[in-house]
Coordinates of C-alpha atoms and ligand atoms in Angstrom, one line a residue:
M169 CA 2.0 1.2 31.9
K170 CA 2.7 2.1 28.2
P171 CA 4.7 -0.6 26.0
K172 CA 8.3 1.0 24.1
Y173 CA 6.5 -1.2 21.0
S174 CA 3.8 -1.7 19.6
F175 CA 3.6 -4.0 16.1
V176 CA 0.8 -3.7 13.8
I177 CA 0.1 -6.8 11.8
P178 CA -3.2 -7.2 10.2
I179 CA -5.0 -10.0 9.5
Y180 CA -7.6 -11.5 7.4
N181 CA -8.6 -15.1 7.0
E182 CA -4.7 -16.2 8.6
E183 CA -6.2 -19.0 11.0
S184 CA -3.6 -21.4 9.5
N185 CA -0.5 -18.5 10.8
I186 CA -1.7 -17.2 13.9
F187 CA -0.9 -19.4 16.1
E188 CA 3.0 -19.5 14.1
L189 CA 3.2 -16.1 14.5
S190 CA 2.6 -15.5 18.3
K191 CA 5.5 -18.1 19.3
R192 CA 7.7 -16.1 16.6
L193 CA 6.6 -12.7 18.6
Q194 CA 7.1 -14.4 22.0
D195 CA 10.3 -14.2 21.1
V196 CA 11.1 -11.6 19.2
A197 CA 9.6 -9.5 22.3
E198 CA 12.3 -11.3 25.0
Q199 CA 14.9 -9.7 22.6
L200 CA 13.9 -6.2 22.3
D201 CA 15.2 -4.0 24.9
G202 CA 11.4 -3.0 26.2
T203 CA 8.3 -4.0 27.0
T204 CA 6.1 -4.5 24.1
E205 CA 2.0 -4.9 22.7
F206 CA 0.9 -6.4 19.5
I207 CA -2.2 -5.2 18.2
L208 CA -4.1 -7.5 15.7
I209 CA -6.7 -6.1 13.1
N210 CA -9.3 -8.8 11.8
D211 CA -9.5 -7.3 8.0
G212 CA -13.2 -9.2 8.4
S213 CA -12.3 -12.5 8.4
R214 CA -14.6 -15.1 7.4
D215 CA -12.0 -18.1 9.0
R216 CA -11.3 -19.0 13.0
S217 CA -9.1 -15.6 12.6
L218 CA -10.9 -13.8 15.0
I219 CA -12.1 -16.7 17.8
L220 CA -8.2 -17.8 17.4
M221 CA -7.3 -13.5 18.5
R222 CA -9.7 -13.4 21.1
E223 CA -8.3 -16.6 22.9
L224 CA -4.5 -15.2 22.4
H225 CA -5.7 -12.0 24.3
E226 CA -6.8 -14.5 27.0
K227 CA -4.2 -16.3 27.2
D228 CA -1.5 -13.3 26.7
S229 CA -2.9 -9.9 28.0
R230 CA -0.1 -8.1 25.3
F231 CA -2.0 -9.4 22.3
C232 CA -5.1 -7.0 21.3
Y233 CA -7.3 -7.5 18.8
L234 CA -9.4 -4.3 17.1
S235 CA -12.2 -6.1 14.7
L236 CA -13.4 -4.3 11.5
A237 CA -17.2 -4.8 10.6
R238 CA -16.0 -6.0 7.2
N239 CA -13.2 -6.7 4.4
F240 CA -11.6 -2.8 4.4
G241 CA -8.4 -3.9 2.8
H242 CA -4.8 -4.4 3.9
Q243 CA -3.9 -0.4 4.4
I244 CA -7.2 0.4 6.1
A245 CA -6.7 -2.5 8.4
V246 CA -3.3 -1.1 9.0
T247 CA -4.3 2.3 9.7
A248 CA -6.7 1.2 11.8
G249 CA -4.1 -0.6 14.1
L250 CA -2.3 2.9 13.4
N251 CA -4.7 4.8 15.5
F252 CA -4.5 2.5 18.9
V253 CA -0.9 1.9 19.0
R254 CA 0.8 2.8 22.3
G255 CA 4.5 2.0 22.0
E256 CA 7.3 5.0 21.3
A257 CA 8.0 2.5 18.4
I258 CA 5.7 1.1 16.5
I259 CA 6.4 -1.6 13.3
I260 CA 4.1 -2.9 11.1
M261 CA 4.3 -6.1 9.4
D262 CA 2.2 -9.2 7.7
A263 CA 0.8 -12.1 9.4
D264 CA 2.1 -14.7 7.0
L265 CA 5.7 -14.3 7.9
Q266 CA 6.9 -13.5 5.1
D267 CA 8.2 -10.6 6.6
P268 CA 10.1 -12.4 9.2
P269 CA 9.7 -11.3 13.1
E270 CA 12.8 -11.3 13.9
L271 CA 14.6 -8.1 12.0
A272 CA 12.7 -6.4 14.2
I273 CA 15.3 -6.7 16.5
A274 CA 17.7 -5.2 13.6
M275 CA 15.6 -2.4 13.0
A276 CA 15.2 -1.4 16.6
E277 CA 19.0 -0.7 17.2
Q278 CA 18.8 1.2 14.1
W279 CA 15.4 3.5 15.7
R280 CA 17.5 3.6 18.6
S281 CA 20.7 4.7 16.8
G282 CA 18.1 8.2 16.1
Y283 CA 16.6 6.7 12.6
Q284 CA 13.1 7.5 13.0
V285 CA 12.3 5.5 9.9
V286 CA 13.6 1.9 9.5
Y287 CA 11.7 0.4 6.7
A288 CA 12.5 -3.2 5.3
Q289 CA 13.8 -3.3 1.4
R290 CA 13.4 -7.1 -0.4
S291 CA 16.7 -8.2 -1.7
K292 CA 15.2 -11.2 -2.3
R293 CA 11.8 -13.0 -2.8
H294 CA 11.4 -16.6 -2.2
R295 CA 9.4 -18.6 -4.1
E296 CA 6.8 -15.9 -5.6
N297 CA 4.7 -16.4 -8.9
W298 CA 7.1 -14.8 -11.1
L299 CA 4.1 -13.0 -12.7
K300 CA 4.1 -11.3 -9.7
R301 CA 8.0 -10.6 -9.6
L302 CA 7.4 -9.6 -12.8
Y303 CA 4.7 -7.2 -12.3
A304 CA 6.0 -5.8 -9.1
Y305 CA 10.2 -4.7 -10.2
W306 CA 8.0 -3.1 -13.1
F307 CA 5.4 -1.1 -10.7
Y308 CA 8.2 0.1 -8.0
R309 CA 10.6 1.2 -10.9
L310 CA 7.5 3.6 -12.9
L311 CA 6.2 4.4 -9.4
K312 CA 9.9 5.9 -9.1
R313 CA 9.5 8.0 -12.2
L314 CA 6.2 9.5 -11.4
A315 CA 6.0 10.4 -8.4
D316 CA 6.6 13.7 -6.3
V317 CA 8.5 12.2 -3.9
D318 CA 11.5 9.5 -3.6
I319 CA 9.7 6.3 -2.8
P320 CA 12.1 3.6 -2.4
T321 CA 11.9 1.1 -4.8
D322 CA 11.1 -2.7 -3.2
T323 CA 10.0 -1.7 -0.5
G324 CA 6.0 -2.7 1.7
D325 CA 5.2 -1.6 4.4
F326 CA 6.7 -3.5 6.8
C327 CA 9.0 -1.0 9.0
L328 CA 9.8 0.8 12.2
M329 CA 8.6 4.1 12.9
D330 CA 8.5 6.3 15.7
R331 CA 6.7 7.5 17.6
K332 CA 6.3 10.6 16.1
V333 CA 6.1 10.2 12.0
V334 CA 2.6 8.1 13.5
D335 CA 1.4 11.1 14.8
V336 CA 1.6 12.8 12.2
L337 CA 0.2 10.1 9.5
N338 CA -2.8 9.7 12.1
A339 CA -3.4 13.2 11.5
M340 CA -3.3 12.9 7.5
P341 CA -7.5 12.5 6.9
E342 CA -7.3 11.2 3.9
R343 CA -9.1 7.8 2.7
N344 CA -7.3 6.6 0.1
R345 CA -3.6 5.6 1.9
Y346 CA -1.0 4.7 0.1
L347 CA 1.4 4.1 3.3
R348 CA 4.3 3.2 1.9
G349 CA 4.0 6.4 -0.2
L350 CA 3.2 8.2 2.9
R351 CA 6.0 7.3 5.0
S352 CA 8.3 8.4 2.5
W353 CA 6.7 11.8 1.9
V354 CA 6.6 12.8 5.4
G355 CA 10.1 12.8 5.6
F356 CA 12.0 12.0 9.0
R357 CA 15.0 10.5 9.3
Q358 CA 14.9 8.1 7.3
T359 CA 17.2 4.1 6.6
A360 CA 16.8 1.0 4.9
I361 CA 17.2 -2.6 6.4
K362 CA 17.4 -5.1 3.1
F363 CA 16.3 -8.3 3.8
E364 CA 15.2 -11.3 2.1
R365 CA 12.0 -11.7 2.0
D366 CA 10.4 -15.3 3.1
S367 CA 7.6 -17.3 1.5
R368 CA 4.6 -18.0 3.4
F369 CA 4.3 -19.5 6.3
S370 CA 0.7 -21.3 5.4
G371 CA -2.4 -20.3 2.9
E372 CA -2.7 -18.3 -0.4
R373 CA -2.3 -15.0 -0.8
K374 CA -4.9 -12.4 0.4
Y375 CA -4.1 -9.6 -2.0
T376 CA -5.5 -10.5 -5.8
F377 CA -4.5 -9.7 -8.7
R378 CA -7.6 -6.8 -8.6
K379 CA -6.3 -5.4 -5.1
S380 CA -2.7 -5.1 -5.6
F381 CA -3.4 -3.4 -9.2
S382 CA -5.6 -1.6 -7.4
L383 CA -2.8 -0.8 -4.6
A384 CA -0.6 -0.1 -8.1
L385 CA -2.7 2.8 -8.9
N386 CA -3.3 4.4 -5.3
G387 CA 0.1 4.5 -5.3
I388 CA 0.1 6.3 -8.4
I389 CA -2.4 8.7 -8.3
S390 CA -2.1 9.6 -4.8
F391 CA 1.5 10.6 -5.6
S392 CA 1.7 11.6 -9.3
R393 CA -0.3 15.0 -10.9
I394 CA 2.2 13.5 -13.9
P395 CA -1.1 10.3 -15.7
L396 CA -3.6 14.1 -16.2
R397 CA -0.6 15.2 -18.3
I398 CA -0.2 12.5 -20.5
S399 CA -3.6 13.5 -22.1
T400 CA -2.9 17.0 -22.1
Y401 CA 0.8 16.1 -24.6
V402 CA -1.0 13.5 -26.3
G403 CA -3.4 15.6 -27.8
L404 CA -1.0 17.8 -28.9
I405 CA 0.8 15.7 -30.2
S406 CA -2.2 14.8 -32.5
A407 CA -2.7 17.9 -33.3
A408 CA 0.8 18.0 -35.1
I409 CA -0.3 15.3 -36.7
A410 CA -3.2 16.6 -38.4
L411 CA -1.5 20.1 -39.1
I412 CA 0.6 17.9 -41.4
M413 CA -2.3 15.6 -42.7
A414 CA -4.0 19.0 -43.4
C415 CA -0.6 20.3 -45.1
M416 CA -0.5 17.8 -47.3
V417 CA -4.0 17.8 -48.4
L418 CA -3.6 20.8 -49.3
Y419 CA -0.7 20.1 -51.5
W420 CA -1.8 17.4 -53.9
R421 CA -4.7 20.0 -54.3
I422 CA -2.5 22.7 -55.7
V423 CA 0.1 20.6 -57.1
Q424 CA -1.2 17.1 -58.2
P425 CA -5.2 18.1 -58.6
T426 CA -5.9 15.1 -60.9
A427 CA -4.8 13.0 -57.9
P428 CA -7.5 11.1 -56.7
L429 CA -7.4 11.7 -53.0
T430 CA -6.8 8.3 -50.9
G431 CA -7.4 8.6 -47.5
F432 CA -10.8 6.2 -46.1
A433 CA -7.8 4.3 -44.5
T434 CA -6.4 7.2 -42.6
I435 CA -9.5 9.1 -41.6
H436 CA -10.3 6.0 -40.2
I437 CA -7.2 5.8 -38.2
A438 CA -7.2 9.1 -37.6
V439 CA -11.4 8.7 -35.9
F440 CA -10.1 5.4 -34.1
F441 CA -7.2 7.7 -32.6
L442 CA -8.5 10.2 -31.4
G443 CA -11.5 8.1 -29.8
A444 CA -9.5 6.2 -27.8
V445 CA -7.1 9.3 -26.9
Q446 CA -10.3 11.0 -25.3
L447 CA -11.2 7.8 -23.8
V448 CA -8.5 7.0 -22.2
S449 CA -8.1 10.6 -21.2
I450 CA -11.5 10.8 -19.6
G451 CA -10.4 7.3 -17.5
I452 CA -6.9 9.4 -16.3
L453 CA -9.4 12.2 -15.4
G454 CA -12.0 9.6 -13.6
E455 CA -9.7 7.6 -12.0
Y456 CA -9.0 11.4 -9.7
I457 CA -12.4 12.9 -9.2
G458 CA -13.1 9.3 -8.1
R459 CA -10.5 10.1 -5.2
I460 CA -11.5 13.1 -4.9
Y461 CA -15.4 12.4 -4.6
E462 CA -14.5 9.9 -1.7
E463 CA -12.5 12.1 -0.1
V464 CA -15.3 15.0 -0.2
K465 CA -17.8 11.9 1.1
G466 CA -15.9 12.0 4.9
R467 CA -16.8 8.7 5.6
P468 CA -15.0 7.0 8.4
I469 CA -12.4 5.1 6.8
Y470 CA -13.0 2.1 8.9
I471 CA -16.2 0.8 11.0
L472 CA -14.8 -1.0 14.0
G473 CA -17.0 -4.4 14.8
E474 CA -15.6 -5.9 18.3
V475 CA -12.2 -4.7 20.2
G476 CA -9.9 -6.4 23.1
G477 CA -7.6 -4.9 24.8
F478 CA -8.4 -1.5 24.5
E479 CA -10.0 0.6 27.2
D480 CA -13.3 2.1 26.2
N481 CA -12.4 4.4 23.1
Q482 CA -9.2 4.5 23.5
G483 CA -7.3 5.9 20.8
L484 CA -10.2 6.2 18.3
P485 CA -9.9 9.4 16.3
Q486 CA -11.6 12.4 17.1
R487 CA -14.6 11.8 14.2
L488 CA -14.9 8.1 15.3
R489 CA -15.8 9.0 18.7
Ligands
LIG138 N1 -4.4 -8.8 4.2 C1 -5.9 -7.8 4.8 N2 -6.4 -7.6 4.5 C2 -6.8 -7.3 3.1 C3 -5.9 -8.3 2.3 C4 -4.7 -8.7 3.3 O1 -5.4 -7.4 6.2 O2 -7.7 -7.4 2.6 C5 -3.2 -8.7 5.0 C6 -3.1 -10.2 4.6 O3 -3.7 -11.6 6.2 C7 -1.6 -10.4 5.7 C8 -1.0 -8.9 4.7 O4 -2.1 -8.2 4.2 O5 -0.8 -10.6 6.7 C9 -0.6 -9.0 3.2 O6 -1.2 -10.1 2.9 P1 -0.4 -11.2 1.4 O7 0.4 -12.2 2.0 O8 -2.0 -11.6 0.8 O9 -0.6 -10.4 0.8 P2 1.4 -10.6 -0.5 O10 2.3 -10.7 1.0 O11 0.9 -11.8 -0.9 O12 1.7 -9.1 -0.7
LIG139 MG1 2.0 -12.4 2.0

């Protein structure tokens, strides 16, 4: 029998959280109005996470797991989970209990009242490092300005989605997956639920600064072409400045032919400025081309090393079979 609710939970070195997580999930399942499955995705953990996941699956068959062949990153791990879900409503959440599982009950209520996407919006972040809060704050606002679609601020991947929405997401072939952007992009009836983000139950953050930065860049590049235009604008402005400078030089030559043309500093600044503009523009171009290259290679988005609780190949996307 197919479950009604599917939870998708990516796990990267979370051995100290899995037990508590499973307890809270089991409590939540009691309060939901239907059967539940929990899909844990091991994103190449190097600790005992996979062993604990196997044990959990043995004890309680509602817990299934997928184990990726290496660390593919959070967004890909969630993508893998989405490929395998069997429920009618799908909940994505983190394993570190920063996203309170109990919120799923309220989400399910909204879903039953007709919403197809219910996303959690943070009203507060508890005890998170001020630097992370600062850049998260500015990033979401910058993204809102730049992106072609309206991506709500302060929302992460924690959400409930209807089967229909997940089917659409699964049909999207793109490799650079910024899920919260894609989720907004697809449309459907969406609503937000406010919540206060707890601090981690245990363990360290798995999103290093490098990973967060690359996720942020992915978000901007996947949903906006404005950065490409910036170099055009800066180029036009530089051209205008160059024209004004040319006119000034001409004016001095004609009106004050005896005045020495002091301009070494100006020339240096102009050369460096233009050099910088060109390099930055090439860099921006490179970001887009790099992504085109990724897409064109057409490698599978992830590779599975082991699965538990799924029959042969079931749920595997066509290209991986
Ligand atoms: N995660 C993952 N792969 C990674 C990094 C993180 O699957 O390469 C998982 C991690 O186990 C957790 C979730 O993604 O369940 C969010 O990670 P984290 O708590 O470090 O991020 P933060 O909440 O600080 O943004
Ligand atoms: Mg976290």
